[in-house]
Amino acid sequence: MIKLRLKFLEIARYLTVRPSLRGLLWLALATLLCTQPLVADWLQYDAAQTRAGQIWRPFTAWLVQLNLRHWLLNQWGLVVMALLVPPRWSVSDRLGLLTVWVVASLMLVWSDYGLYVGLSGLLYGWLVVVAARSPYYSSRVRLIFIAALTVKVLAENGWLPLPSSSWVGDFIDADIAYRSHLWGLLAGLTFSALRWLVPARS
């Protein structure tokens, strides 16, 4: 009987979702919900509506996905985050994610985009934040990963003489807002550099 109970405890421990992953699962569900037109119309970034007083739009536009293909594509970013995040978010982790969100949202307001939706702008910054302190990989692996993200985003924005693929836009049937990737990346890099220079207590 005791052996059976211990076996059940082992299975339950295996099936328990880490607290840090719960947030990612809720975000995945929220972005799926926000593919629905009625929700999307209320939350997407619209420059004219924002100027008219709907100031939440720059902060909620990241939840809205154009369609299921767009949603599926962005879930890969959340899957990669799930492979990087520690069992529990530290205070500095949360601050990093919040910083990327606020900076990218403000950049959206100051941009010339009339409309915007999509999680990818935040994902690039968030991936940098979690990769910089991931407990599962060596510093060399983490640096290579961050460098690869940086090269990709710089190439997309024409800062490096590398071809940028157009298959993503074809897949989701929309233009890609590459500058939003750059905003998120730079916010994530800046926060991670400051956290390295001035280590924060978890």
CSV table of C-alpha atoms in Angstrom, one decimal:
chain,number,residue,atom,x,y,z
A,1,MET,CA,0.0,0.0,0.0
A,2,ILE,CA,2.8,2.4,0.9
A,3,LYS,CA,4.6,1.6,-2.4
A,4,LEU,CA,1.5,2.3,-4.3
A,5,ARG,CA,1.0,5.6,-2.6
A,6,LEU,CA,4.6,6.6,-3.3
A,7,LYS,CA,4.1,5.7,-6.9
A,8,PHE,CA,1.0,7.9,-7.1
A,9,LEU,CA,3.0,10.8,-5.5
A,10,GLU,CA,5.7,10.4,-8.1
A,11,ILE,CA,3.1,10.5,-11.0
A,12,ALA,CA,1.4,13.6,-9.5
A,13,ARG,CA,4.8,15.3,-9.1
A,14,TYR,CA,5.5,14.6,-12.8
A,15,LEU,CA,2.2,15.9,-13.9
A,16,THR,CA,2.3,19.1,-11.8
A,17,VAL,CA,2.8,22.2,-13.9
A,18,ARG,CA,5.7,24.4,-12.7
A,19,PRO,CA,4.4,27.8,-11.5
A,20,SER,CA,6.4,29.6,-14.2
A,21,LEU,CA,4.8,27.5,-16.9
A,22,ARG,CA,1.3,28.2,-15.7
A,23,GLY,CA,1.7,31.8,-16.8
A,24,LEU,CA,2.8,30.7,-20.3
A,25,LEU,CA,-0.2,28.4,-20.6
A,26,TRP,CA,-2.6,31.2,-19.5
A,27,LEU,CA,-0.9,33.5,-22.1
A,28,ALA,CA,-1.3,30.9,-24.8
A,29,LEU,CA,-5.0,30.6,-23.9
A,30,ALA,CA,-5.5,34.3,-23.8
A,31,THR,CA,-3.9,34.8,-27.2
A,32,LEU,CA,-6.1,32.1,-28.7
A,33,LEU,CA,-9.2,33.8,-27.3
A,34,CYS,CA,-8.0,37.1,-28.8
A,35,THR,CA,-8.1,35.6,-32.3
A,36,GLN,CA,-11.8,36.1,-32.1
A,37,PRO,CA,-13.0,39.2,-34.1
A,38,LEU,CA,-15.1,40.8,-31.4
A,39,VAL,CA,-12.3,40.6,-28.8
A,40,ALA,CA,-9.6,41.5,-31.4
A,41,ASP,CA,-11.5,44.6,-32.4
A,42,TRP,CA,-11.6,45.9,-28.9
A,43,LEU,CA,-7.9,45.1,-28.0
A,44,GLN,CA,-5.9,45.6,-31.2
A,45,TYR,CA,-3.7,48.7,-31.6
A,46,ASP,CA,-5.4,51.3,-33.6
A,47,ALA,CA,-3.5,54.7,-33.6
A,48,ALA,CA,-6.7,56.7,-34.3
A,49,GLN,CA,-8.6,55.0,-31.5
A,50,THR,CA,-5.7,55.4,-29.1
A,51,ARG,CA,-5.5,59.1,-29.8
A,52,ALA,CA,-9.2,59.3,-29.2
A,53,GLY,CA,-8.7,58.0,-25.6
A,54,GLN,CA,-8.6,54.2,-25.8
A,55,ILE,CA,-5.2,54.2,-24.2
A,56,TRP,CA,-5.2,50.5,-23.3
A,57,ARG,CA,-4.7,49.5,-27.0
A,58,PRO,CA,-0.9,49.7,-27.2
A,59,PHE,CA,-0.7,47.4,-24.1
A,60,THR,CA,-3.2,44.8,-25.2
A,61,ALA,CA,-2.3,44.7,-29.0
A,62,TRP,CA,0.3,42.0,-28.2
A,63,LEU,CA,-2.5,39.6,-27.1
A,64,VAL,CA,-4.4,39.8,-30.4
A,65,GLN,CA,-3.5,37.4,-33.2
A,66,LEU,CA,-4.6,37.8,-36.8
A,67,ASN,CA,-5.8,34.2,-37.2
A,68,LEU,CA,-5.1,30.6,-36.0
A,69,ARG,CA,-1.9,30.4,-38.2
A,70,HIS,CA,-0.6,33.5,-36.6
A,71,TRP,CA,-1.4,32.2,-33.2
A,72,LEU,CA,0.3,28.8,-33.9
A,73,LEU,CA,3.4,30.5,-35.1
A,74,ASN,CA,3.7,32.6,-32.0
A,75,GLN,CA,3.2,29.5,-29.8
A,76,TRP,CA,6.6,28.3,-30.9
A,77,GLY,CA,8.1,31.3,-29.0
A,78,LEU,CA,6.2,30.3,-25.9
A,79,VAL,CA,7.4,26.7,-26.3
A,80,VAL,CA,11.0,27.9,-26.4
A,81,MET,CA,10.4,30.1,-23.4
A,82,ALA,CA,9.0,27.0,-21.6
A,83,LEU,CA,12.4,25.3,-22.2
A,84,LEU,CA,14.3,28.2,-20.7
A,85,VAL,CA,12.3,29.4,-17.7
A,86,PRO,CA,13.2,28.3,-14.2
A,87,PRO,CA,10.6,26.5,-12.0
A,88,ARG,CA,9.5,29.9,-10.5
A,89,TRP,CA,9.8,33.4,-11.7
A,90,SER,CA,12.1,35.6,-9.7
A,91,VAL,CA,11.4,39.2,-9.0
A,92,SER,CA,13.9,40.3,-11.5
A,93,ASP,CA,12.5,37.9,-14.1
A,94,ARG,CA,9.0,39.5,-13.6
A,95,LEU,CA,10.5,43.0,-13.8
A,96,GLY,CA,12.3,42.0,-17.1
A,97,LEU,CA,9.1,40.8,-18.7
A,98,LEU,CA,7.2,43.9,-17.5
A,99,THR,CA,10.0,46.2,-18.8
A,100,VAL,CA,9.9,44.6,-22.3
A,101,TRP,CA,6.1,44.9,-22.4
A,102,VAL,CA,6.0,48.6,-21.3
A,103,VAL,CA,8.9,49.7,-23.6
A,104,ALA,CA,7.5,47.9,-26.6
A,105,SER,CA,4.0,49.3,-26.0
A,106,LEU,CA,5.4,52.9,-25.7
A,107,MET,CA,7.4,52.4,-28.9
A,108,LEU,CA,4.2,51.3,-30.6
A,109,VAL,CA,2.5,54.6,-29.6
A,110,TRP,CA,5.5,56.6,-30.9
A,111,SER,CA,5.7,54.6,-34.2
A,112,ASP,CA,3.9,55.3,-37.5
A,113,TYR,CA,2.0,52.1,-37.3
A,114,GLY,CA,-1.7,52.7,-37.8
A,115,LEU,CA,-2.7,49.2,-36.8
A,116,TYR,CA,-0.8,46.4,-35.0
A,117,VAL,CA,-1.4,43.0,-33.6
A,118,GLY,CA,0.8,40.1,-32.6
A,119,LEU,CA,2.9,38.7,-29.7
A,120,SER,CA,6.2,38.3,-31.5
A,121,GLY,CA,7.4,41.8,-30.6
A,122,LEU,CA,7.3,40.9,-26.9
A,123,LEU,CA,8.6,37.4,-27.5
A,124,TYR,CA,12.0,38.5,-28.8
A,125,GLY,CA,12.6,40.6,-25.7
A,126,TRP,CA,11.1,38.0,-23.3
A,127,LEU,CA,13.3,35.2,-24.9
A,128,VAL,CA,16.4,37.3,-24.2
A,129,VAL,CA,15.4,38.0,-20.6
A,130,VAL,CA,14.7,34.3,-19.8
A,131,ALA,CA,17.7,33.0,-21.8
A,132,ALA,CA,20.1,35.3,-20.0
A,133,ARG,CA,19.4,33.6,-16.7
A,134,SER,CA,18.2,30.2,-17.6
A,135,PRO,CA,19.4,27.6,-15.1
A,136,TYR,CA,19.4,24.7,-17.6
A,137,TYR,CA,22.0,25.7,-20.1
A,138,SER,CA,25.7,26.9,-20.0
A,139,SER,CA,26.6,30.5,-20.4
A,140,ARG,CA,28.0,29.7,-23.9
A,141,VAL,CA,24.8,28.1,-25.1
A,142,ARG,CA,22.8,31.0,-23.7
A,143,LEU,CA,25.0,33.6,-25.4
A,144,ILE,CA,24.8,31.7,-28.8
A,145,PHE,CA,21.1,31.7,-28.5
A,146,ILE,CA,20.8,35.4,-27.7
A,147,ALA,CA,23.3,36.2,-30.5
A,148,ALA,CA,21.3,34.2,-33.0
A,149,LEU,CA,18.1,36.1,-32.0
A,150,THR,CA,20.0,39.4,-32.4
A,151,VAL,CA,21.3,38.5,-35.8
A,152,LYS,CA,17.9,37.4,-37.0
A,153,VAL,CA,16.2,40.6,-35.9
A,154,LEU,CA,19.0,42.9,-37.2
A,155,ALA,CA,18.8,41.1,-40.6
A,156,GLU,CA,15.0,41.5,-40.7
A,157,ASN,CA,15.4,45.2,-40.1
A,158,GLY,CA,18.1,45.6,-42.8
A,159,TRP,CA,20.9,46.2,-40.4
A,160,LEU,CA,22.9,43.2,-41.6
A,161,PRO,CA,23.4,42.1,-45.2
A,162,LEU,CA,21.6,38.8,-44.7
A,163,PRO,CA,18.4,37.7,-46.5
A,164,SER,CA,15.3,37.7,-44.4
A,165,SER,CA,12.7,35.1,-45.1
A,166,SER,CA,9.3,36.1,-46.4
A,167,TRP,CA,7.6,32.8,-45.7
A,168,VAL,CA,6.2,34.0,-42.4
A,169,GLY,CA,4.2,36.8,-44.0
A,170,ASP,CA,3.0,34.4,-46.6
A,171,PHE,CA,2.0,31.9,-43.9
A,172,ILE,CA,-0.1,34.3,-41.9
A,173,ASP,CA,-1.2,36.3,-45.0
A,174,ALA,CA,-0.1,39.6,-43.6
A,175,ASP,CA,2.9,42.0,-43.5
A,176,ILE,CA,5.3,41.5,-40.6
A,177,ALA,CA,6.0,44.4,-38.3
A,178,TYR,CA,9.7,43.8,-38.0
A,179,ARG,CA,10.4,47.0,-36.1
A,180,SER,CA,8.3,45.6,-33.2
A,181,HIS,CA,10.8,42.6,-33.0
A,182,LEU,CA,13.6,45.2,-32.7
A,183,TRP,CA,11.9,47.1,-29.9
A,184,GLY,CA,11.4,43.9,-27.9
A,185,LEU,CA,14.9,42.6,-28.5
A,186,LEU,CA,16.6,45.9,-27.5
A,187,ALA,CA,14.4,46.2,-24.4
A,188,GLY,CA,15.4,42.6,-23.4
A,189,LEU,CA,19.1,43.1,-24.2
A,190,THR,CA,19.2,46.4,-22.2
A,191,PHE,CA,17.4,44.9,-19.2
A,192,SER,CA,19.6,41.8,-19.2
A,193,ALA,CA,22.8,43.9,-19.5
A,194,LEU,CA,21.7,46.1,-16.5
A,195,ARG,CA,20.7,43.0,-14.5
A,196,TRP,CA,24.2,41.6,-15.2
A,197,LEU,CA,25.9,44.8,-14.2
A,198,VAL,CA,23.7,45.3,-11.1
A,199,PRO,CA,22.6,41.8,-10.0
A,200,ALA,CA,19.2,41.8,-8.4
A,201,ARG,CA,18.1,39.6,-5.6
A,202,SER,CA,15.6,36.9,-6.6
